Amino acid sequence: MPDHDDKTKPEPGASHGLQGMSPSDEELVARAQEGDASAFDVLVRRWDRKIRGAIYRIIGSDDEALDLCQETFLKAYRGLGSFKQEARFSSWLYQIALNLCRDRLRRKRGKTWVSLDAVEEGASAPRTPGPTALDLVEALDLSRTVAGAVAALPEE
């Protein structure tokens, strides 16, 4: 199976004017917005592992992380025409992933999955004290909003 993280191979569509230089995310986004699907493929290969890792840290499931990662790139591809490059592509992509995680966690909230073996043995589902992953994500989002608001305040 080929290793997609092999940095010795040039990325398809990479500019060959400067040896070893790959196009920036901004260049690839502009090309993808002009209809170059291979440019978006390069962005997917470039960001897939990082986005999937971030999703996994929030969701905690490999299968769900893979599913949400694919959904993230699908949403990004569909929304590429409205991306204004006022923010970095990676920030935009992480925000899409975070929103998808938040939606998934909200849908799962209040649902407890119990093994059939545990039900047959009369055991109850284990309770984990403390905040849920959604609570942590929402707290992080709130703290970023508050930090941004505080930074915007005048010094006096």
Coordinates of C-alpha atoms in Angstrom, one line a residue:
M1 CA 0.0 0.0 0.0
P2 CA 1.5 3.4 -0.9
D3 CA 2.4 5.8 1.9
H4 CA 0.5 9.0 1.3
D5 CA 2.8 10.8 3.8
D6 CA 5.9 10.3 1.7
K7 CA 7.4 13.8 1.4
T8 CA 10.1 12.6 -1.1
K9 CA 7.6 12.5 -3.9
P10 CA 6.4 15.8 -5.3
E11 CA 2.7 16.5 -4.9
P12 CA 0.7 16.3 -8.1
G13 CA 0.2 19.7 -9.6
A14 CA 3.1 21.1 -7.6
S15 CA 4.9 24.0 -9.3
H16 CA 8.3 22.8 -10.6
G17 CA 9.8 26.3 -10.9
L18 CA 11.5 26.0 -7.5
Q19 CA 12.8 22.6 -6.6
G20 CA 11.1 21.1 -3.6
M21 CA 8.6 23.9 -3.2
S22 CA 5.0 22.8 -2.9
P23 CA 2.2 25.2 -3.6
S24 CA 0.7 26.9 -0.6
D25 CA -2.8 26.2 0.7
E26 CA -3.9 29.6 -0.7
E27 CA -2.6 28.7 -4.2
L28 CA -4.2 25.3 -4.1
V29 CA -7.5 26.8 -2.9
A30 CA -7.5 29.4 -5.7
R31 CA -6.8 26.7 -8.2
A32 CA -9.6 24.5 -6.8
Q33 CA -12.0 27.4 -6.9
E34 CA -11.1 27.7 -10.6
G35 CA -12.2 24.1 -11.1
D36 CA -8.8 22.2 -10.7
A37 CA -10.0 19.1 -8.8
S38 CA -6.4 17.8 -8.4
A39 CA -5.6 20.9 -6.4
F40 CA -8.3 20.0 -3.8
D41 CA -6.9 16.4 -3.8
V42 CA -3.6 17.8 -2.7
L43 CA -5.3 19.7 0.1
V44 CA -7.1 16.6 1.2
R45 CA -3.8 14.6 1.3
R46 CA -2.1 17.5 3.1
W47 CA -4.7 17.9 5.9
D48 CA -6.3 14.5 6.2
R49 CA -4.2 13.1 9.1
K50 CA -4.3 16.3 11.1
I51 CA -8.1 16.8 10.7
R52 CA -8.8 13.1 11.5
G53 CA -6.5 13.3 14.6
A54 CA -8.3 16.4 15.9
I55 CA -11.7 14.8 15.3
Y56 CA -10.5 11.6 17.1
R57 CA -9.4 13.6 20.1
I58 CA -12.9 15.0 20.4
I59 CA -15.0 12.0 19.4
G60 CA -12.8 9.1 20.7
S61 CA -13.7 6.6 17.9
D62 CA -11.5 5.7 14.9
D63 CA -14.6 4.9 12.8
E64 CA -16.4 8.0 13.6
A65 CA -13.3 10.1 13.1
L66 CA -12.8 8.7 9.6
D67 CA -16.5 9.3 8.9
L68 CA -16.5 12.9 10.1
C69 CA -13.1 13.6 8.4
Q70 CA -14.7 12.5 5.1
E71 CA -17.7 14.6 5.8
T72 CA -15.4 17.6 6.7
F73 CA -13.7 17.5 3.3
L74 CA -17.0 17.0 1.5
K75 CA -18.4 20.1 3.2
A76 CA -15.2 22.0 2.4
Y77 CA -15.3 21.0 -1.2
R78 CA -19.0 22.0 -1.6
G79 CA -18.4 25.3 0.2
L80 CA -15.1 26.1 -1.5
G81 CA -16.8 28.7 -3.8
S82 CA -17.8 30.8 -0.8
F83 CA -14.4 30.6 1.0
K84 CA -13.0 34.1 0.9
Q85 CA -9.5 33.4 2.1
E86 CA -9.9 36.0 4.9
A87 CA -8.9 33.2 7.3
R88 CA -6.4 30.4 6.6
F89 CA -7.7 27.3 4.8
S90 CA -6.6 25.1 7.8
S91 CA -8.6 27.3 10.3
W92 CA -11.6 27.1 8.1
L93 CA -11.2 23.3 7.7
Y94 CA -10.8 22.8 11.5
Q95 CA -13.9 24.9 12.1
I96 CA -15.9 22.7 9.8
A97 CA -14.6 19.6 11.6
L98 CA -15.4 21.2 15.0
N99 CA -18.9 22.0 14.0
L100 CA -19.5 18.5 12.7
C101 CA -18.1 17.0 15.9
R102 CA -20.4 19.3 18.0
D103 CA -23.4 18.2 15.9
R104 CA -22.5 14.5 16.3
L105 CA -22.0 14.9 20.1
R106 CA -25.3 16.7 20.4
R107 CA -27.1 13.9 18.6
K108 CA -25.5 11.3 20.9
R109 CA -26.1 13.3 24.1
G110 CA -28.2 11.4 26.6
K111 CA -27.7 8.1 24.8
T112 CA -25.8 5.5 26.7
W113 CA -24.6 2.4 24.9
V114 CA -24.6 -0.7 26.9
S115 CA -23.1 -4.0 26.0
L116 CA -25.7 -6.8 25.6
D117 CA -23.4 -8.9 27.8
A118 CA -23.7 -6.3 30.5
V119 CA -27.5 -6.3 30.2
E120 CA -27.7 -10.1 30.4
E121 CA -25.5 -10.1 33.6
G122 CA -27.7 -7.4 35.2
A123 CA -24.8 -4.9 35.2
S124 CA -25.5 -1.2 34.8
A125 CA -23.7 1.0 32.4
P126 CA -20.7 2.6 33.9
R127 CA -21.0 6.3 34.7
T128 CA -18.1 8.6 34.1
P129 CA -18.1 11.7 36.2
G130 CA -17.1 15.0 34.8
P131 CA -17.8 17.0 31.7
T132 CA -18.6 15.4 28.4
A133 CA -16.6 15.9 25.2
L134 CA -19.3 18.3 24.0
D135 CA -19.0 20.3 27.2
L136 CA -15.3 20.6 26.7
V137 CA -15.6 21.7 23.1
E138 CA -18.3 24.3 24.0
A139 CA -16.1 25.6 26.9
L140 CA -13.1 25.9 24.5
D141 CA -15.3 27.7 22.0
L142 CA -16.6 30.1 24.7
S143 CA -13.1 30.8 26.0
R144 CA -11.9 31.7 22.5
T145 CA -14.8 34.0 22.1
V146 CA -14.2 35.7 25.4
A147 CA -10.5 36.0 24.7
G148 CA -11.2 37.6 21.4
A149 CA -13.7 40.1 23.0
V150 CA -11.2 41.0 25.7
A151 CA -8.4 41.5 23.2
A152 CA -10.7 43.9 21.3
L153 CA -11.3 46.1 24.4
P154 CA -9.5 49.4 24.6
E155 CA -6.6 49.5 27.0
E156 CA -8.2 51.9 29.4

